[in-house]
Coordinates of C-alpha atoms in Angstrom, one line a residue:
X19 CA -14.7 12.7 25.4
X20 CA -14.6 9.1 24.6
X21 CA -14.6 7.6 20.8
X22 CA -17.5 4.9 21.1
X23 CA -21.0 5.2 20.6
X24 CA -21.9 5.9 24.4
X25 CA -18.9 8.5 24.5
X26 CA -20.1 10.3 21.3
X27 CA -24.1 11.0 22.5
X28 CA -21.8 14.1 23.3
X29 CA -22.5 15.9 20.4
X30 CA -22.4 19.6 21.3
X31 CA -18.8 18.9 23.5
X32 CA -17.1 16.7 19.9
X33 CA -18.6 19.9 17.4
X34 CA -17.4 22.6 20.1
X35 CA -13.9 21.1 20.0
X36 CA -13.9 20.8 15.8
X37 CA -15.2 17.7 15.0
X38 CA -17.0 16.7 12.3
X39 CA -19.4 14.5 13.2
X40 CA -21.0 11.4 10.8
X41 CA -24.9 13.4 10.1
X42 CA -26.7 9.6 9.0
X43 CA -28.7 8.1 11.5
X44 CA -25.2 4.8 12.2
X45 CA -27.7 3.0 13.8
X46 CA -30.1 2.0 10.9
X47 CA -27.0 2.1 8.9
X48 CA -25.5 -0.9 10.7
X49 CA -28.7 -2.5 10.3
X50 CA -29.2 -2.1 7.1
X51 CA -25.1 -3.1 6.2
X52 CA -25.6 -5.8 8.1
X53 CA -28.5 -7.2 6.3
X54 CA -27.6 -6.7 2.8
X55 CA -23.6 -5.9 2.7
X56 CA -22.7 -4.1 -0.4
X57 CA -19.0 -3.8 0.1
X58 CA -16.4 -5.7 2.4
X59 CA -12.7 -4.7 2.4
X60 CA -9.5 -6.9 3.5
X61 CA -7.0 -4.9 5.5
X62 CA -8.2 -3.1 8.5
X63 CA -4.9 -0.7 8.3
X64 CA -4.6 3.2 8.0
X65 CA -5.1 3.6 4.1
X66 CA -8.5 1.8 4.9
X67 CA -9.8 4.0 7.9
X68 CA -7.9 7.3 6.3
X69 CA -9.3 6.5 2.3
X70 CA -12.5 4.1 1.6
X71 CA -14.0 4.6 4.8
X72 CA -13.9 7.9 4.4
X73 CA -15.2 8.5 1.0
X74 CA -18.6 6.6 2.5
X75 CA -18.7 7.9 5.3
X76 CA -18.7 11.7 2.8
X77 CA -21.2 9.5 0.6
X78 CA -23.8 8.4 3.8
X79 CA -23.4 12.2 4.8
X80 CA -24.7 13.2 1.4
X81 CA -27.5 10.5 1.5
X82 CA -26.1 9.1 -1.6
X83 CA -25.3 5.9 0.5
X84 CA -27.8 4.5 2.9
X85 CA -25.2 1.7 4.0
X86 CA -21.7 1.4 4.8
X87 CA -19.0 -1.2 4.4
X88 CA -17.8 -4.1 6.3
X89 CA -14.1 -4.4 7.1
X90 CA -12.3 -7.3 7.5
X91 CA -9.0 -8.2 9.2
X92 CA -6.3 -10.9 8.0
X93 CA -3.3 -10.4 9.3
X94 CA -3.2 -9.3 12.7
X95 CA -6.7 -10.3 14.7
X96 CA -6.1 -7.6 17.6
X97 CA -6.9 -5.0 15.1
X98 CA -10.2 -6.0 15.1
X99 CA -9.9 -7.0 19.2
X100 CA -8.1 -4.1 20.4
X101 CA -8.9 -1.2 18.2
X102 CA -11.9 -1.5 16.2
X103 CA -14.2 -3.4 18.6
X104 CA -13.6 -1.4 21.9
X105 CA -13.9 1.9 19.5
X106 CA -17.8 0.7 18.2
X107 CA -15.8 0.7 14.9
X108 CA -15.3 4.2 14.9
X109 CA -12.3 6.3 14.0
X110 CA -10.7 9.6 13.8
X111 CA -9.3 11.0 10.8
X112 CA -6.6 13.6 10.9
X113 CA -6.3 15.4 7.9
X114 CA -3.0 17.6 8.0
X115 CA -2.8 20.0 5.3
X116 CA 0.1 21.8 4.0
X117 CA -0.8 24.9 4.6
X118 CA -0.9 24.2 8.7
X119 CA -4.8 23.4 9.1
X120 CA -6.1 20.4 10.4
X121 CA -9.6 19.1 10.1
X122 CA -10.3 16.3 12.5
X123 CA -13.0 13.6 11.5
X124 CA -15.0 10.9 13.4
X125 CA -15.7 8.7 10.3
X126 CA -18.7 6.1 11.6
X127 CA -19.1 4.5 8.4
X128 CA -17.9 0.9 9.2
X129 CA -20.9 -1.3 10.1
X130 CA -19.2 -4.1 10.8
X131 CA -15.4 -5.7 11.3
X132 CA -15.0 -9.3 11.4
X133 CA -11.7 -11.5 11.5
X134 CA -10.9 -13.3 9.0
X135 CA -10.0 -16.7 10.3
X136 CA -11.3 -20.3 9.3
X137 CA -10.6 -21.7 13.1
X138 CA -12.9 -18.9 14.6
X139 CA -16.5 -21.1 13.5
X140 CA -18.4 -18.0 14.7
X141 CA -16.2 -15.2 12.9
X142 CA -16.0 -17.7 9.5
X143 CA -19.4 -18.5 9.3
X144 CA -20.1 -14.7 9.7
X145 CA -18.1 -14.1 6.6
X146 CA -19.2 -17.2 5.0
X147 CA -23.2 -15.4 5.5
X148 CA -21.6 -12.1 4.0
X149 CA -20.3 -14.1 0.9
X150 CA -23.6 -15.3 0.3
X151 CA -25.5 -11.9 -0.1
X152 CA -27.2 -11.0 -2.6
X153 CA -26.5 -7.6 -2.3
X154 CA -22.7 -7.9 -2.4
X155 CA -21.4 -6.3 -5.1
X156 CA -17.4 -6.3 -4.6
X157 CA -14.6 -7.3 -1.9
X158 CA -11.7 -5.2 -1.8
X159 CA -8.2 -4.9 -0.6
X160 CA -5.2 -3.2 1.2
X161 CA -3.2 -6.0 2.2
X162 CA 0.1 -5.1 0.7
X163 CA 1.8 -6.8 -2.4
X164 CA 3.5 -9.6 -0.7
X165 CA -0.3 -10.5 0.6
X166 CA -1.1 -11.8 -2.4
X167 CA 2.2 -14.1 -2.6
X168 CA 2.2 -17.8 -2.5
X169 CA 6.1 -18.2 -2.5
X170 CA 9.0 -17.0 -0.6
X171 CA 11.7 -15.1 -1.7
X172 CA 13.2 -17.8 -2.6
X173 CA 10.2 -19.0 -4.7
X174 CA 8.9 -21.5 -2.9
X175 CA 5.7 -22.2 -2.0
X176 CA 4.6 -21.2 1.7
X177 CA 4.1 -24.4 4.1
X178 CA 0.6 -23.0 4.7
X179 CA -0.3 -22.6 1.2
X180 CA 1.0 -26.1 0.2
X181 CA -1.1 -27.0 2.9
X182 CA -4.5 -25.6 1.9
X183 CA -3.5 -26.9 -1.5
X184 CA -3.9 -30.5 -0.3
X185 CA -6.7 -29.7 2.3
X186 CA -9.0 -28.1 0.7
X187 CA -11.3 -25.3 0.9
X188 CA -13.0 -25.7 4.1
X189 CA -10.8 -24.5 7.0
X190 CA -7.6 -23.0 4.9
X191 CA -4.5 -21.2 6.4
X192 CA -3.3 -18.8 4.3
X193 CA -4.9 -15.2 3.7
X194 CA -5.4 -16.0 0.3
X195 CA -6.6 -19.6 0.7
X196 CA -9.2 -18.1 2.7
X197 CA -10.2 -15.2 0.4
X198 CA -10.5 -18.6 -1.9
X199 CA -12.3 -20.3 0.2
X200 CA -14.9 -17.5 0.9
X201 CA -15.5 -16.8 -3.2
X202 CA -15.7 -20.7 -3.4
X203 CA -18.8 -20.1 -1.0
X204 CA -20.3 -17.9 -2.9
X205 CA -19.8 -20.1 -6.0
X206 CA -21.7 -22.4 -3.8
X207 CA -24.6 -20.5 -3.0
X208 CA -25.2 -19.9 -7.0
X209 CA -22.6 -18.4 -8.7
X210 CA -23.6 -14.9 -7.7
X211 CA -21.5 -12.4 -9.1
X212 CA -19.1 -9.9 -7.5
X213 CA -16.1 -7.7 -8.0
X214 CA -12.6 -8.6 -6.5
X215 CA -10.8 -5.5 -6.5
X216 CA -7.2 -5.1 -5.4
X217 CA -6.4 -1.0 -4.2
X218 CA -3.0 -2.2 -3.4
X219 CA -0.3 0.0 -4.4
X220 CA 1.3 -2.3 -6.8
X221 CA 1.5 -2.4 -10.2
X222 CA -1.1 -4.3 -11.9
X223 CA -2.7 -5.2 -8.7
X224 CA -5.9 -7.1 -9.8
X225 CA -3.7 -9.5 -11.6
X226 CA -1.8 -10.5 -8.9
X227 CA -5.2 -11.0 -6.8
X228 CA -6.3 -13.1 -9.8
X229 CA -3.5 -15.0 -10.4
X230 CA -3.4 -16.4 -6.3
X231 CA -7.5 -17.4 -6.8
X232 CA -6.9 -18.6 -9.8
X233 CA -4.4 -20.9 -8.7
X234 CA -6.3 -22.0 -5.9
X235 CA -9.8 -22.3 -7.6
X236 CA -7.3 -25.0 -10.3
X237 CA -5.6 -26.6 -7.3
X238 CA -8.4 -27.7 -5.5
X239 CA -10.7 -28.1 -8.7
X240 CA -8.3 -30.5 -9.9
X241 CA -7.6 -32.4 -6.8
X242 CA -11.3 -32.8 -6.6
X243 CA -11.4 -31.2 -3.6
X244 CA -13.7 -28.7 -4.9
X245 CA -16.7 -28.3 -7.2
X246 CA -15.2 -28.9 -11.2
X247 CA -18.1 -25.7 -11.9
X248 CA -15.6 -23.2 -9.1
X249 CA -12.7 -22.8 -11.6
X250 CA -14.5 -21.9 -14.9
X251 CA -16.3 -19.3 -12.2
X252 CA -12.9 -17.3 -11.6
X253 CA -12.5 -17.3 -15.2
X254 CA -16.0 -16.2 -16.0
X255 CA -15.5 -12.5 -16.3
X256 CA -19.7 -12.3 -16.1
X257 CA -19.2 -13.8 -12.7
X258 CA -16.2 -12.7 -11.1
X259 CA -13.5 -9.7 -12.2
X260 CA -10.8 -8.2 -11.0
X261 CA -10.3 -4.9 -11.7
X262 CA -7.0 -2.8 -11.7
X263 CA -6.9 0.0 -9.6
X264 CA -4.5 2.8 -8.8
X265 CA -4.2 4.4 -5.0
X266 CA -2.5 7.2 -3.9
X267 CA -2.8 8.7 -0.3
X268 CA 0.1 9.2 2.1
X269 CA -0.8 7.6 5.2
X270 CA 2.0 7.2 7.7
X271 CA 1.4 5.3 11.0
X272 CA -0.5 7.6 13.6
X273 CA 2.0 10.1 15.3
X274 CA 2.5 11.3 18.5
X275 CA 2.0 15.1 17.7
X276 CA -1.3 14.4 16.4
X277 CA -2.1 12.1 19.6
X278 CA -1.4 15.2 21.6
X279 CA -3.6 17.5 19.6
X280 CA -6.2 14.8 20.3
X281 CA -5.6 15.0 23.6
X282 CA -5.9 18.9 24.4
X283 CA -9.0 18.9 23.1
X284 CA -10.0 16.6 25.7
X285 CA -10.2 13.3 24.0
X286 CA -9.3 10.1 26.3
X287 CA -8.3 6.5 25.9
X288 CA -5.9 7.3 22.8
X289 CA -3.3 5.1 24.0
X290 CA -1.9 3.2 20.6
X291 CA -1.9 -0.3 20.4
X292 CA 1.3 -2.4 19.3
X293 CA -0.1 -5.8 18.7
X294 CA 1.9 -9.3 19.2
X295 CA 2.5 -9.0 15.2
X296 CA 4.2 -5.3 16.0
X297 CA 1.2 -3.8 14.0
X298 CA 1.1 -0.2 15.8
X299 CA -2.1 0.9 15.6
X300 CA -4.3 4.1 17.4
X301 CA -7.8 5.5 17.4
X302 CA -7.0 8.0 14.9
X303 CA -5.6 8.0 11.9
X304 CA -3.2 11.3 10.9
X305 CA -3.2 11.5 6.7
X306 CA -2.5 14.2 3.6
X307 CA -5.5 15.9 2.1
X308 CA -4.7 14.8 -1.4
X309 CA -6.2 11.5 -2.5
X310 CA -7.0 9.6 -5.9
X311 CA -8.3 6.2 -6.6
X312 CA -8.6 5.3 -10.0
X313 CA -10.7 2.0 -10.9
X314 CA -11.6 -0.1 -13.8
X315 CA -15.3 0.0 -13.9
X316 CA -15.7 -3.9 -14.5
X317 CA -18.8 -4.4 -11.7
X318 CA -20.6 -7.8 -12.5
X319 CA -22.9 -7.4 -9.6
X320 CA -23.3 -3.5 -10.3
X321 CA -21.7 -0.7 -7.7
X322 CA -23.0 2.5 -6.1
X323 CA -22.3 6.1 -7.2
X324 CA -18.8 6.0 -5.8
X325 CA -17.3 8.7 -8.4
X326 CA -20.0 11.3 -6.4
X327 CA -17.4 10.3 -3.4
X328 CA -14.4 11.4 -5.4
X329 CA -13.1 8.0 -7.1
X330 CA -12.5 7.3 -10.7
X331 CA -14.2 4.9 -12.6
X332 CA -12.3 4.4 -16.3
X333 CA -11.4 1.3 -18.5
X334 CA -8.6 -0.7 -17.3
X335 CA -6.1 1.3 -20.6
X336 CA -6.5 4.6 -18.7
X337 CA -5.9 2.6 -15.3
X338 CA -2.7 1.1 -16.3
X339 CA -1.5 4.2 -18.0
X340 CA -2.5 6.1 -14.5
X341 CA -0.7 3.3 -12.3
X342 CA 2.3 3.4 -14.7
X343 CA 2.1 7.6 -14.2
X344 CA 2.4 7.2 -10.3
X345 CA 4.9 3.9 -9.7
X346 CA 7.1 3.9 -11.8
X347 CA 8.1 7.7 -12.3
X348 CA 5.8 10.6 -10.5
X349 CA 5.6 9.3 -6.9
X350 CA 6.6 5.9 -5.6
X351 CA 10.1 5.9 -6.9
X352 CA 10.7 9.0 -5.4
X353 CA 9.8 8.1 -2.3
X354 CA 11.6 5.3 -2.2
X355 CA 14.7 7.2 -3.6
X356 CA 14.3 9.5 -0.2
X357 CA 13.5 6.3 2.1
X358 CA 17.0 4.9 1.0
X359 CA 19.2 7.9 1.4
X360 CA 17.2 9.5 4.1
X361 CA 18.1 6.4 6.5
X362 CA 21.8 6.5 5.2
X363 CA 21.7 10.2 6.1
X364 CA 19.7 10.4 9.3
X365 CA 16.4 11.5 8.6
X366 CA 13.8 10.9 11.1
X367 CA 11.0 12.6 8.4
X368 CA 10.6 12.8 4.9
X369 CA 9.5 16.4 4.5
X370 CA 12.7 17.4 6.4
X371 CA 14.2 15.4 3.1
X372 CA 13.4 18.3 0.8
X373 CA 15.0 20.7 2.9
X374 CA 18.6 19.3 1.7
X375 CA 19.1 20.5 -1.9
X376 CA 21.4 17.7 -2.7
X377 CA 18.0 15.1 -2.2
X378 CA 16.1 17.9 -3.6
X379 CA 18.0 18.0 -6.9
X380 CA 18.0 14.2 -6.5
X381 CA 14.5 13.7 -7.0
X382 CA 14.0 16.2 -9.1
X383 CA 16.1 15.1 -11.9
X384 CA 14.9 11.4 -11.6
X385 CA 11.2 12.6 -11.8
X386 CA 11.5 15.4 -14.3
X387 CA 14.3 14.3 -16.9
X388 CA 15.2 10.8 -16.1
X389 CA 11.3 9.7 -15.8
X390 CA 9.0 12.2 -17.3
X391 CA 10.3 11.5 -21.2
X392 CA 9.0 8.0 -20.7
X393 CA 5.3 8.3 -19.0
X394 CA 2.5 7.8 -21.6
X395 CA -0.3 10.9 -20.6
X396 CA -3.1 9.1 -18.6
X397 CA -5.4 11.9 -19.9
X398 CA -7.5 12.0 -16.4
X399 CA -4.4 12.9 -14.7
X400 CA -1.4 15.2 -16.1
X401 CA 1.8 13.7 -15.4
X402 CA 3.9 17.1 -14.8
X403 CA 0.9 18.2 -12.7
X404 CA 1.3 15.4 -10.2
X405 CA 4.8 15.5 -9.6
X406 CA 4.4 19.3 -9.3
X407 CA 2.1 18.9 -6.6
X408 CA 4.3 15.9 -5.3
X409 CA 7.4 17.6 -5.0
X410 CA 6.1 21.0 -4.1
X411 CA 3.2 20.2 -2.0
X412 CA 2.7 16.9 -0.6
X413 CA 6.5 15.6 0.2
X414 CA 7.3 18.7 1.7
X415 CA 4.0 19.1 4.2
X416 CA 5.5 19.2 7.4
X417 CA 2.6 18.1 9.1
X418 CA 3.0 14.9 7.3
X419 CA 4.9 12.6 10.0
X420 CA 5.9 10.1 7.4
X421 CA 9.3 8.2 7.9
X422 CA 12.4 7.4 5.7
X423 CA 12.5 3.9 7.5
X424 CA 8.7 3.0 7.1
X425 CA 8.3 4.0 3.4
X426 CA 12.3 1.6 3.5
X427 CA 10.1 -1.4 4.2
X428 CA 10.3 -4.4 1.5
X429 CA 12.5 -2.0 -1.1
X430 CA 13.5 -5.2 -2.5
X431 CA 10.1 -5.9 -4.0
X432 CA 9.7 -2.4 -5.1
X433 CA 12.7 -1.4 -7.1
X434 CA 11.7 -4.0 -9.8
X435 CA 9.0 -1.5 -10.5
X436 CA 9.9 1.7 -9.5
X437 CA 12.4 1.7 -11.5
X438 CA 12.7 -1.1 -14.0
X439 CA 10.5 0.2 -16.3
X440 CA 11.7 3.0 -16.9
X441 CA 15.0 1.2 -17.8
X442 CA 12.7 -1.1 -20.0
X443 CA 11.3 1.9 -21.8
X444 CA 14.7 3.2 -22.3
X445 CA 15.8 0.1 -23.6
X446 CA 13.4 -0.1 -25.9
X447 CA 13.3 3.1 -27.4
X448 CA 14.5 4.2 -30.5
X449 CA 15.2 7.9 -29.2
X450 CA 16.6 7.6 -25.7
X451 CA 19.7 5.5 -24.1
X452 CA 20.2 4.2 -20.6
X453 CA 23.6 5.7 -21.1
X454 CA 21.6 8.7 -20.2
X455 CA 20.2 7.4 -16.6
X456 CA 22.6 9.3 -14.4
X457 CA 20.7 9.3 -11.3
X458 CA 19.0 6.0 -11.3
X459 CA 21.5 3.7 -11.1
X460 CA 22.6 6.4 -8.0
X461 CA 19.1 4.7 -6.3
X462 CA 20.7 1.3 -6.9
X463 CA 24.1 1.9 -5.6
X464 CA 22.2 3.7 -2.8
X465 CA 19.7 0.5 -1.9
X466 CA 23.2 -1.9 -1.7
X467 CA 25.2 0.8 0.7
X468 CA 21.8 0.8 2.6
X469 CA 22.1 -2.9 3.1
X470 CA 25.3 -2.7 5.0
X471 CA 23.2 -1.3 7.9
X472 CA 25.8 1.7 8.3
X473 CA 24.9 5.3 7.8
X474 CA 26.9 8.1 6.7
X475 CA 28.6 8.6 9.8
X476 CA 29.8 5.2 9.9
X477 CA 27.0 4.4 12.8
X478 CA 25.1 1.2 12.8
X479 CA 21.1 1.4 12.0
X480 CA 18.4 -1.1 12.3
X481 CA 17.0 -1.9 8.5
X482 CA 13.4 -1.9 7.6
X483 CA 11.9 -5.3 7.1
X484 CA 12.1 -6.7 3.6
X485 CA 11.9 -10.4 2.7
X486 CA 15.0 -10.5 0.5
X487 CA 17.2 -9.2 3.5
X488 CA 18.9 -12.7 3.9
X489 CA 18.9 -13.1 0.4
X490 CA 20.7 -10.0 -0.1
X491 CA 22.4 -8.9 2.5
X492 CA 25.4 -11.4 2.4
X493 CA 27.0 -10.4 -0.3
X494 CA 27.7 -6.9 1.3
X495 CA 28.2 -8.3 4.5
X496 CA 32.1 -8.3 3.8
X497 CA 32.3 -4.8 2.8
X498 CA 34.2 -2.5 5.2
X499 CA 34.1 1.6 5.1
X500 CA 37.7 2.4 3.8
X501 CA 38.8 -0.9 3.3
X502 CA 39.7 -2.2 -0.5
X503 CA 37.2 -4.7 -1.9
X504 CA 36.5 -5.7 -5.6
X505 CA 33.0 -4.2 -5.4
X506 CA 31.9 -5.8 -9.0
X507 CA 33.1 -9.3 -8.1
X508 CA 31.2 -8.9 -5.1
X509 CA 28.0 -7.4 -6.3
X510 CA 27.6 -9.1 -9.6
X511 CA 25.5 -12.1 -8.2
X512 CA 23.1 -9.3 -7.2
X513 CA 23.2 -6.8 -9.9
X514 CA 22.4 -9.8 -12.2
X515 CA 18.7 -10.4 -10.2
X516 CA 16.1 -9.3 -12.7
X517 CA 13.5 -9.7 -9.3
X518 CA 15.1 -7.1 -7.6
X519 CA 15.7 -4.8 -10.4
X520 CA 13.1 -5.4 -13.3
X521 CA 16.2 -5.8 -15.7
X522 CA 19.5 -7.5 -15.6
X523 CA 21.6 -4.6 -14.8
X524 CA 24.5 -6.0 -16.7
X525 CA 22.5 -7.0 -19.9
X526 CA 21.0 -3.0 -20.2
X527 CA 25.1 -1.4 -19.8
X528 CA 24.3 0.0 -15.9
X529 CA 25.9 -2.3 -13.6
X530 CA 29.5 -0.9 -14.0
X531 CA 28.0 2.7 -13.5
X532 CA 26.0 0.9 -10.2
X533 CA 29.6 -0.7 -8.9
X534 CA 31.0 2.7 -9.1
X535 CA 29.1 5.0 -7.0
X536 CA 29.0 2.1 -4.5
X537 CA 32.7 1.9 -4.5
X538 CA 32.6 6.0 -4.1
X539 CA 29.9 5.5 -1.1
X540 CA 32.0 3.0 0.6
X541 CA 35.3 5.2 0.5
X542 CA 34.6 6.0 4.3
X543 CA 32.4 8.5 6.7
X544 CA 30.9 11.5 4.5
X545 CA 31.5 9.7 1.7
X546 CA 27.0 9.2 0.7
X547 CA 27.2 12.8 1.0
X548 CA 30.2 13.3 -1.0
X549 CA 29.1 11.8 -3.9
X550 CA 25.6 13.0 -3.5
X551 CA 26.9 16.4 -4.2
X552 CA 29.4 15.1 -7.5
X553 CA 26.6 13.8 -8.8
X554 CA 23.4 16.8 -8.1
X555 CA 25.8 19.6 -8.9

């Protein structure tokens, strides 16, 4: 059994060994995508093949779609080259469910996959045609926040960026001087109108896709290196939106289990693929059964009947409340509160997190009664619901190979959220004090002690990749387990970063709080664990 369009005129051998097959003619499909594209998306990674592609491929089964989506890659080219392309663009979902099934998917909804680079005439102009369709009706996204950053860390703009600013439009650099370029395109070819929609999981995620087009559609407008008419286009909200959006699927990077399951039922060629970027990246793709995508419905050029497919379609109020539900108290700081500790302690999974009551208590009291008091009810979604179902269902699925050190990645840029505004909405109330934010400020001592690059045993780990890890790093770099240090003195250049933490730690009466469970988590070996049980009794 071989994943590709030769290897799957098996039928009777993929259904006898549990596979549900795609039940649409792909071949007129791919035709009919091809010819009239209704729906590209940026970032050929897991979420993609586990979430969107999915939900058409569910929606072509039905017969409520008669076309499928085009996928485009950014980042990493071999993607596209060594995975989609030898595959026909097929891929096998892994659904593992908490309760020990599987269900094992061959989604065939992706028509086409194209590379999304401006040297590459014949891949550009491919995307350039796309861009020009009548038919399109939105471009979306999962290419991580920092994707749609035109700075450094530091704040400075990035050499390719400040490049395509002076170049132009026509053969740009940078991911989102080519999204730019491609809308600038279509602006060309009459102002047609489409959606732009960021599914990012980041907090107001269309405005940050906005706010990098819009700056290019006003560098190169005024520059005159592009049409004066291309600017009031981005701001035309008749033209070109985009909407907010909320995602939530746990996706983790394809494990070897699942490979072997794959490979007893007599599946070949499953080898993953680590590309020259480090991407890692298989034919399958292993994810939780639980989903949600939540979406302003702001569709200039119309959209399908996605909510028959299971995704939400509200105004962008009841998006933000939803997004401010899941970030910033019921799931994602959570997470990142077991990432942090679960590297410090040793973990290899997170579901073997909520096995140790001291984490367990952990994350219970900072989603329950440090978090909860704050979230404003969505309505489509109940808050205590989802952290139920979090904490009870989906952390804990063993069968869910996700990692302390890959949910670790870029904590930097996510504590700002995550946490921040919560502190913010303490800060501002009337009713409730940050005085009261026990286990919180726990997080932050947690992230610093994690920077030091020494576990709880006093072993040396490699950290996660995060931009800010030069940035940040040094002023830890002379702290020693056991050794006396004036933890404050050091810290406060740090603890003073509103980027990092959404607030000025000092100006909201938590940074002395922060410089003491660090000084406790420093005292020696044992010591993370020590005061993870003072502090969860």
């Amino acid at each position: 059994m071989i994943l590709n369009t030769e290897g799957l005129k098996e039928r009777e051998a993929w259904e006898a060994a549990g596979y549900d097959l795609p039940k649409y003619d792909r071949k007129a499909m791919i035709e009919a995508t091809k010819e009239n594209p209704f729906w590209i998306h940026f970032g050929a990674g897991n979420i993609f093949r586990a979430f969107q592609a999915n939900v058409v491929q569910n929606l072509l089964n039905d017969g409520v779609l008669q076309r499928g989506l085009v996928v485009a890659e950014g980042f990493d080219y071999e993607i596209v080259e060594k995975m989609n392309r030898p595959h026909d663009d097929y891929t096998i979902l892994v659904t593992l469910k908490a309760d020990g099934n599987i269900e094992k998917t061959v989604v065939g909804s992706v028509a086409e996959s194209c590379i999304l680079d401006s040297g590459n005439e014949r891949e550009y102009g491919r995307l350039k045609d796309i861009f020009c369709k009548d038919s399109l009706q939105m471009a979306s996204f999962t290419i991580t926040e920092k994707g749609y950053s035109l700075v450094n860390g530091k704040g400075e703009l990035l050499p390719a960026v400040e490049a395509d600013f002076a170049a132009g439009p026509d053969k740009p650099a940078s991911y989102m001087g080519k999204v730019a370029s491609l809308l600038y395109t279509r602006y060309q070819a009459g102002q047609k109108p489409m959606a732009m929609v960021s599914m990012d999981n980041c907090s107001h995620n269309g405005d940050k896709l906005y706010a990098a087009i819009h700056t290019f559609a006003k560098e190169w407008t005024e520059r005159g290196l592009a049409d004066a008419g291309f600017l009031t286009y981005v701001e035309n909200k008749e033209k070109v939106t985009f909407p907010w959006t909320m995602i939530d699927k746990i996706t983790p990077r394809p494990d070897a289990s699942v490979e072997e399951i794959l490979k007893k039922d007599g599946l070949e060629g499953l080898e993953p693929v680590v590309t020259s970027k480090n991407t890692y990246v298989a034919p399958f793709v292993n994810a939780e059964e639980c989903e949600y995508l939540v979406i302003e419905d702001a569709f200039p050029n119309g959209r399908p009947e996605l909510e028959k497919g299971g995704l939400m379609f509200t105004e962008r109020e009841t998006v933000d409340k939803v997004e401010k539900m899941k970030v910033c108290t019921c799931l994602n700081p959570l997470h990142t509160t077991l990432a942090v500790f679960g590297c410090l302690l040793g973990y290899e999974k997170i579901s073997e997190e909520m096995k140790d009551p001291e984490l367990k208590k952990l994350v219970e009291v900072i989603g329950y009664q440090e978090g909860l008091p704050v979230v404003v009810d969505p309505g489509v979604l109940d808050p205590k619901e989802f952290i139920d179902t979090v904490l009870n269902v989906r952390i804990p699925n063993p069968f869910m190979p996700d990692t302390p050190q890959r949910i670790a990645t870029d904590t930097s840029q996510k504590l700002a959220i995550r946490f921040g505004e919560t502190i913010k909405a303490y800060d501002a109330s009337p009713e409730l004090d940050t005085a009261d934010l026990k286990l919180i400020p726990l997080v932050f001592a947690g992230w610093l002690r994690y920077l030091m690059g020494v576990d709880d045993e006093g072993k040396e780990f490699t950290l996660s990749p995060d931009p800010l890890l030069d940035t940040v790093r040094p002023y830890v770099a002379g702290i020693a387990l056991g050794a006396e240090t004036d933890v404050e003195e050091t810290l406060k250049p740090v603890l003073e970063m509103k980027k990092i933490f959404g607030v000025d730690l000092y100006a909201v009466g938590m940074a002395e709080k922060v410089c003491g469970y660090f000084s406790e988590m420093v005292k020696g070996p044992g010591a993370i664990r020590e005061t993870l049980k003072k502090y969860t009794k």
